[in-house]
């Protein structure tokens, strides 16, 4: 069963719109109650969507599955970052957050690597149903592991007590606290905007197999099946993402950050123009840079937030990211009428070049003054 680029983009839009609607409510719940419980629920809800895809495959089932996946992602978004940061802060180890967050991103990519490697033998052994069942099982294992995460109910950072949130103020206070932080702190606004902007190309990672297929077809001048080769090229990209996550311990100044980000954008554009299998090495480098940049920026944002509203602000960021993602999916659906995947990825690299140029040329001047001892990013 195959679908057109427009239908695929429509499903991705359903995914992002669902996450958009669910983001803020789930963030408030995470700041009001248990973050760990939301992290446990996240893969269970996602597993329900995978089950629909596996045993009742159809366009409506795929749409419903993306709704469930969107809700599952929203349950984790903001909650996971807030739980990790506050638990580290409770132990006096908040400075290790970028390293831990980078390792988490790397571990997620290793999971994707494992799934990609296992997909071929699973499909040959049991077909689509076996691969789907394995995805559901992996979600259940993830939920079980999440149930053992530590969670301190009275975490104290500076003068802020997270436990007080559950005792006073209620829902409205949590929302007001989160909104006030974003409105009143210029550095937070700047970092929120940067994190959201860095979602642009990352949202298009779902289309990377189309880029790989296009490159292989163009290179071989053949219309035959290139599925095994596509899987191999996607492994290369996953390795790049893992490397980017592990590099998150490096937090340079604004201009250096912008230079590296711009280099990643140019690498992606060059890969799209090159249109040879080896170009996926440049794609891997680009996505490694984008992963590193996102983790570093998100860590800098966490440094500025209060534990009272950390997950809520994280969900505000998530809302912005979903808006960008919907725009990216819509742009892809529209652009695919006239351009092939390589051209679309080349164009998609453009906004990152603009962001990088701003950081290099104007970021140091326009960026808010840092707190004493605060890192550039």
Tab-separated table of C-alpha atoms in Angstrom, residues 34-286:
chain	number	residue	atom	x	y	z
A	34	UNK	CA	3.863	13.471	38.430
A	35	UNK	CA	6.156	13.888	35.435
A	36	UNK	CA	7.204	10.258	35.637
A	37	UNK	CA	3.632	9.029	35.215
A	38	UNK	CA	3.269	11.012	32.006
A	39	UNK	CA	6.545	9.583	30.709
A	40	UNK	CA	5.259	6.068	31.471
A	41	UNK	CA	1.930	6.759	29.734
A	42	UNK	CA	3.591	8.204	26.622
A	43	UNK	CA	4.829	4.963	24.995
A	44	UNK	CA	1.638	3.114	25.962
A	45	UNK	CA	-0.486	5.605	24.015
A	46	UNK	CA	1.975	5.471	21.125
A	47	UNK	CA	1.834	1.659	21.153
A	48	UNK	CA	-1.925	1.821	20.640
A	49	UNK	CA	-1.305	3.798	17.460
A	50	UNK	CA	1.267	1.304	16.221
A	51	UNK	CA	-1.212	-1.496	16.900
A	52	UNK	CA	-3.754	0.204	14.632
A	53	UNK	CA	-1.191	0.463	11.847
A	54	UNK	CA	-0.171	-3.166	12.268
A	55	UNK	CA	-3.484	-4.989	12.430
A	56	UNK	CA	-5.933	-2.589	10.775
A	57	UNK	CA	-3.867	-0.851	8.066
A	58	UNK	CA	-5.797	1.793	6.121
A	59	UNK	CA	-5.604	5.533	5.619
A	60	UNK	CA	-8.094	6.247	8.479
A	61	UNK	CA	-6.174	3.861	10.763
A	62	UNK	CA	-2.910	5.612	9.913
A	63	UNK	CA	-4.545	8.959	10.705
A	64	UNK	CA	-5.842	7.638	14.047
A	65	UNK	CA	-2.421	6.168	14.772
A	66	UNK	CA	-0.776	9.523	14.176
A	67	UNK	CA	-3.295	11.125	16.563
A	68	UNK	CA	-2.300	8.639	19.253
A	69	UNK	CA	1.386	9.139	18.450
A	70	UNK	CA	0.905	12.898	18.730
A	71	UNK	CA	-0.711	12.571	22.153
A	72	UNK	CA	1.996	10.154	23.253
A	73	UNK	CA	4.718	12.547	22.170
A	74	UNK	CA	3.034	15.462	23.949
A	75	UNK	CA	2.894	13.471	27.187
A	76	UNK	CA	6.677	13.138	27.064
A	77	UNK	CA	7.499	16.553	25.619
A	78	UNK	CA	8.594	18.936	28.353
A	79	UNK	CA	8.044	16.294	31.024
A	80	UNK	CA	11.192	14.304	30.258
A	81	UNK	CA	13.483	17.342	30.087
A	82	UNK	CA	11.996	18.793	33.261
A	83	UNK	CA	12.333	15.526	35.176
A	84	UNK	CA	15.964	15.011	34.120
A	85	UNK	CA	17.017	18.597	34.824
A	86	UNK	CA	15.347	18.846	38.233
A	87	UNK	CA	16.627	15.472	39.382
A	88	UNK	CA	20.157	16.514	38.425
A	89	UNK	CA	19.665	19.884	40.130
A	90	UNK	CA	18.462	18.163	43.282
A	91	UNK	CA	21.815	16.373	43.354
A	92	UNK	CA	23.765	19.542	42.589
A	93	UNK	CA	24.585	18.252	39.092
A	94	UNK	CA	22.570	20.627	36.875
A	95	UNK	CA	25.707	21.430	34.887
A	96	UNK	CA	25.720	17.852	33.581
A	97	UNK	CA	22.352	18.302	31.882
A	98	UNK	CA	23.743	18.937	28.353
A	99	UNK	CA	25.841	15.766	28.580
A	100	UNK	CA	22.916	13.674	29.832
A	101	UNK	CA	20.477	15.205	27.341
A	102	UNK	CA	22.944	14.550	24.530
A	103	UNK	CA	23.356	10.945	25.614
A	104	UNK	CA	19.572	10.545	25.686
A	105	UNK	CA	19.323	11.834	22.123
A	106	UNK	CA	22.160	9.521	21.126
A	107	UNK	CA	20.438	6.575	22.808
A	108	UNK	CA	17.225	7.372	20.956
A	109	UNK	CA	19.152	7.329	17.700
A	110	UNK	CA	20.809	4.031	18.642
A	111	UNK	CA	17.301	2.691	19.145
A	112	UNK	CA	16.406	3.878	15.658
A	113	UNK	CA	19.581	2.207	14.375
A	114	UNK	CA	18.601	-1.048	16.036
A	115	UNK	CA	15.106	-0.829	14.619
A	116	UNK	CA	16.442	-0.157	11.135
A	117	UNK	CA	18.845	-3.104	11.330
A	118	UNK	CA	16.130	-5.403	12.693
A	119	UNK	CA	13.505	-4.306	10.158
A	120	UNK	CA	14.815	-6.350	7.221
A	121	UNK	CA	15.009	-9.728	9.015
A	122	UNK	CA	11.696	-9.061	10.765
A	123	UNK	CA	9.987	-8.262	7.492
A	124	UNK	CA	11.465	-11.311	5.773
A	125	UNK	CA	10.496	-13.555	8.693
A	126	UNK	CA	7.030	-12.344	9.617
A	127	UNK	CA	6.163	-9.540	7.254
A	128	UNK	CA	4.677	-6.172	8.196
A	129	UNK	CA	2.801	-7.684	11.151
A	130	UNK	CA	6.030	-8.879	12.791
A	131	UNK	CA	7.649	-5.456	12.449
A	132	UNK	CA	4.553	-3.786	13.867
A	133	UNK	CA	4.320	-6.201	16.779
A	134	UNK	CA	7.976	-5.543	17.587
A	135	UNK	CA	7.258	-1.789	17.628
A	136	UNK	CA	4.396	-2.285	20.080
A	137	UNK	CA	6.582	-4.499	22.270
A	138	UNK	CA	9.368	-1.913	22.255
A	139	UNK	CA	6.903	0.719	23.519
A	140	UNK	CA	5.811	-1.550	26.360
A	141	UNK	CA	9.452	-2.125	27.342
A	142	UNK	CA	10.021	1.641	27.256
A	143	UNK	CA	7.057	2.274	29.549
A	144	UNK	CA	8.268	-0.383	31.977
A	145	UNK	CA	11.732	1.162	32.112
A	146	UNK	CA	10.260	4.646	32.634
A	147	UNK	CA	8.365	3.407	35.680
A	148	UNK	CA	11.706	3.003	37.481
A	149	UNK	CA	12.901	6.568	36.875
A	150	UNK	CA	13.615	8.523	40.081
A	151	UNK	CA	11.296	11.407	40.915
A	152	UNK	CA	11.692	13.658	43.937
A	153	UNK	CA	8.385	15.226	44.894
A	154	UNK	CA	9.991	18.143	46.767
A	155	UNK	CA	12.907	19.228	44.603
A	156	UNK	CA	14.532	22.467	45.683
A	157	UNK	CA	16.607	24.654	43.390
A	158	UNK	CA	17.613	28.021	44.830
A	159	UNK	CA	14.518	29.461	46.463
A	160	UNK	CA	12.062	27.514	44.298
A	161	UNK	CA	10.298	24.453	45.623
A	162	UNK	CA	8.663	22.269	43.027
A	163	UNK	CA	6.612	20.507	45.622
A	164	UNK	CA	4.890	23.775	46.473
A	165	UNK	CA	3.253	23.783	43.049
A	166	UNK	CA	1.082	20.847	43.949
A	167	UNK	CA	0.034	22.428	47.203
A	168	UNK	CA	-0.893	25.943	46.178
A	169	UNK	CA	-1.850	28.019	43.181
A	170	UNK	CA	-3.430	25.237	41.153
A	171	UNK	CA	-3.727	24.937	37.409
A	172	UNK	CA	-4.125	28.593	36.569
A	173	UNK	CA	-1.086	29.533	38.616
A	174	UNK	CA	1.037	26.984	36.789
A	175	UNK	CA	-0.045	28.410	33.432
A	176	UNK	CA	0.490	31.991	34.617
A	177	UNK	CA	3.964	31.147	35.952
A	178	UNK	CA	4.997	29.607	32.650
A	179	UNK	CA	3.664	32.499	30.581
A	180	UNK	CA	5.212	35.078	32.905
A	181	UNK	CA	8.665	33.505	32.588
A	182	UNK	CA	8.536	33.705	28.796
A	183	UNK	CA	7.156	37.265	28.779
A	184	UNK	CA	9.417	38.762	31.427
A	185	UNK	CA	12.804	37.186	30.656
A	186	UNK	CA	14.288	38.340	27.351
A	187	UNK	CA	16.934	35.591	27.433
A	188	UNK	CA	14.226	32.952	27.773
A	189	UNK	CA	12.327	34.423	24.821
A	190	UNK	CA	15.507	34.445	22.738
A	191	UNK	CA	16.287	30.823	23.571
A	192	UNK	CA	12.687	29.684	23.062
A	193	UNK	CA	12.745	31.246	19.602
A	194	UNK	CA	16.070	29.613	18.754
A	195	UNK	CA	14.961	26.159	19.917
A	196	UNK	CA	11.793	26.471	17.849
A	197	UNK	CA	13.704	27.682	14.779
A	198	UNK	CA	16.050	24.699	15.014
A	199	UNK	CA	13.060	22.389	14.539
A	200	UNK	CA	12.663	23.332	10.870
A	201	UNK	CA	14.909	20.785	9.156
A	202	UNK	CA	14.557	18.263	11.994
A	203	UNK	CA	10.840	18.092	11.177
A	204	UNK	CA	11.759	16.913	7.690
A	205	UNK	CA	13.710	13.870	8.879
A	206	UNK	CA	10.665	11.754	8.063
A	207	UNK	CA	11.330	12.545	4.401
A	208	UNK	CA	14.971	11.447	4.467
A	209	UNK	CA	14.139	8.000	3.008
A	210	UNK	CA	12.568	9.814	0.052
A	211	UNK	CA	15.785	11.803	-0.380
A	212	UNK	CA	17.872	8.618	-0.199
A	213	UNK	CA	15.606	6.875	-2.707
A	214	UNK	CA	15.773	9.862	-5.048
A	215	UNK	CA	19.568	9.973	-4.865
A	216	UNK	CA	19.884	6.235	-5.505
A	217	UNK	CA	17.429	6.302	-8.397
A	218	UNK	CA	19.160	9.302	-9.948
A	219	UNK	CA	22.573	7.702	-9.501
A	220	UNK	CA	21.599	4.287	-10.853
A	221	UNK	CA	19.236	5.629	-13.496
A	222	UNK	CA	17.014	2.726	-12.541
A	223	UNK	CA	13.404	2.407	-11.420
A	224	UNK	CA	13.995	-0.877	-9.609
A	225	UNK	CA	13.641	-1.449	-5.871
A	226	UNK	CA	16.265	0.329	-3.787
A	227	UNK	CA	14.820	-0.472	-0.352
A	228	UNK	CA	17.947	-2.244	1.023
A	229	UNK	CA	20.182	0.601	-0.150
A	230	UNK	CA	17.850	3.189	1.354
A	231	UNK	CA	18.006	1.394	4.709
A	232	UNK	CA	21.812	1.385	4.559
A	233	UNK	CA	21.956	5.110	3.819
A	234	UNK	CA	19.553	5.856	6.669
A	235	UNK	CA	21.920	4.002	9.009
A	236	UNK	CA	24.628	6.481	8.033
A	237	UNK	CA	22.361	9.397	8.948
A	238	UNK	CA	21.471	7.773	12.270
A	239	UNK	CA	25.167	7.470	13.104
A	240	UNK	CA	25.542	11.195	12.455
A	241	UNK	CA	22.667	11.960	14.825
A	242	UNK	CA	24.247	9.790	17.520
A	243	UNK	CA	27.528	11.669	17.132
A	244	UNK	CA	25.686	14.986	17.383
A	245	UNK	CA	24.024	13.969	20.629
A	246	UNK	CA	27.293	12.833	22.173
A	247	UNK	CA	28.946	16.132	21.187
A	248	UNK	CA	26.453	18.173	23.227
A	249	UNK	CA	28.947	18.571	26.082
A	250	UNK	CA	30.629	21.226	23.888
A	251	UNK	CA	28.891	24.587	24.410
A	252	UNK	CA	30.709	27.287	22.434
A	253	UNK	CA	30.117	31.016	22.196
A	254	UNK	CA	27.363	32.453	20.032
A	255	UNK	CA	29.474	33.167	16.944
A	256	UNK	CA	31.136	29.752	16.937
A	257	UNK	CA	27.732	28.148	17.453
A	258	UNK	CA	26.403	30.048	14.446
A	259	UNK	CA	29.398	29.059	12.339
A	260	UNK	CA	28.938	25.353	13.070
A	261	UNK	CA	25.188	25.597	12.432
A	262	UNK	CA	25.833	27.336	9.119
A	263	UNK	CA	28.332	24.644	8.160
A	264	UNK	CA	25.701	21.989	8.789
A	265	UNK	CA	23.165	23.837	6.627
A	266	UNK	CA	25.653	24.194	3.778
A	267	UNK	CA	26.522	20.486	4.040
A	268	UNK	CA	22.842	19.590	3.642
A	269	UNK	CA	22.468	21.878	0.631
A	270	UNK	CA	25.636	20.461	-0.960
A	271	UNK	CA	24.405	16.896	-0.425
A	272	UNK	CA	21.109	17.684	-2.119
A	273	UNK	CA	22.899	19.194	-5.121
A	274	UNK	CA	25.471	16.391	-5.359
A	275	UNK	CA	22.853	13.621	-5.662
A	276	UNK	CA	25.245	10.690	-5.209
A	277	UNK	CA	25.044	7.974	-2.513
A	278	UNK	CA	28.173	9.378	-0.853
A	279	UNK	CA	26.254	12.631	-0.377
A	280	UNK	CA	24.408	10.960	2.511
A	281	UNK	CA	27.634	11.358	4.491
A	282	UNK	CA	27.094	15.111	4.241
A	283	UNK	CA	23.446	14.632	5.235
A	284	UNK	CA	24.623	12.661	8.284
A	285	UNK	CA	27.020	15.460	9.198
A	286	UNK	CA	24.278	18.059	8.800
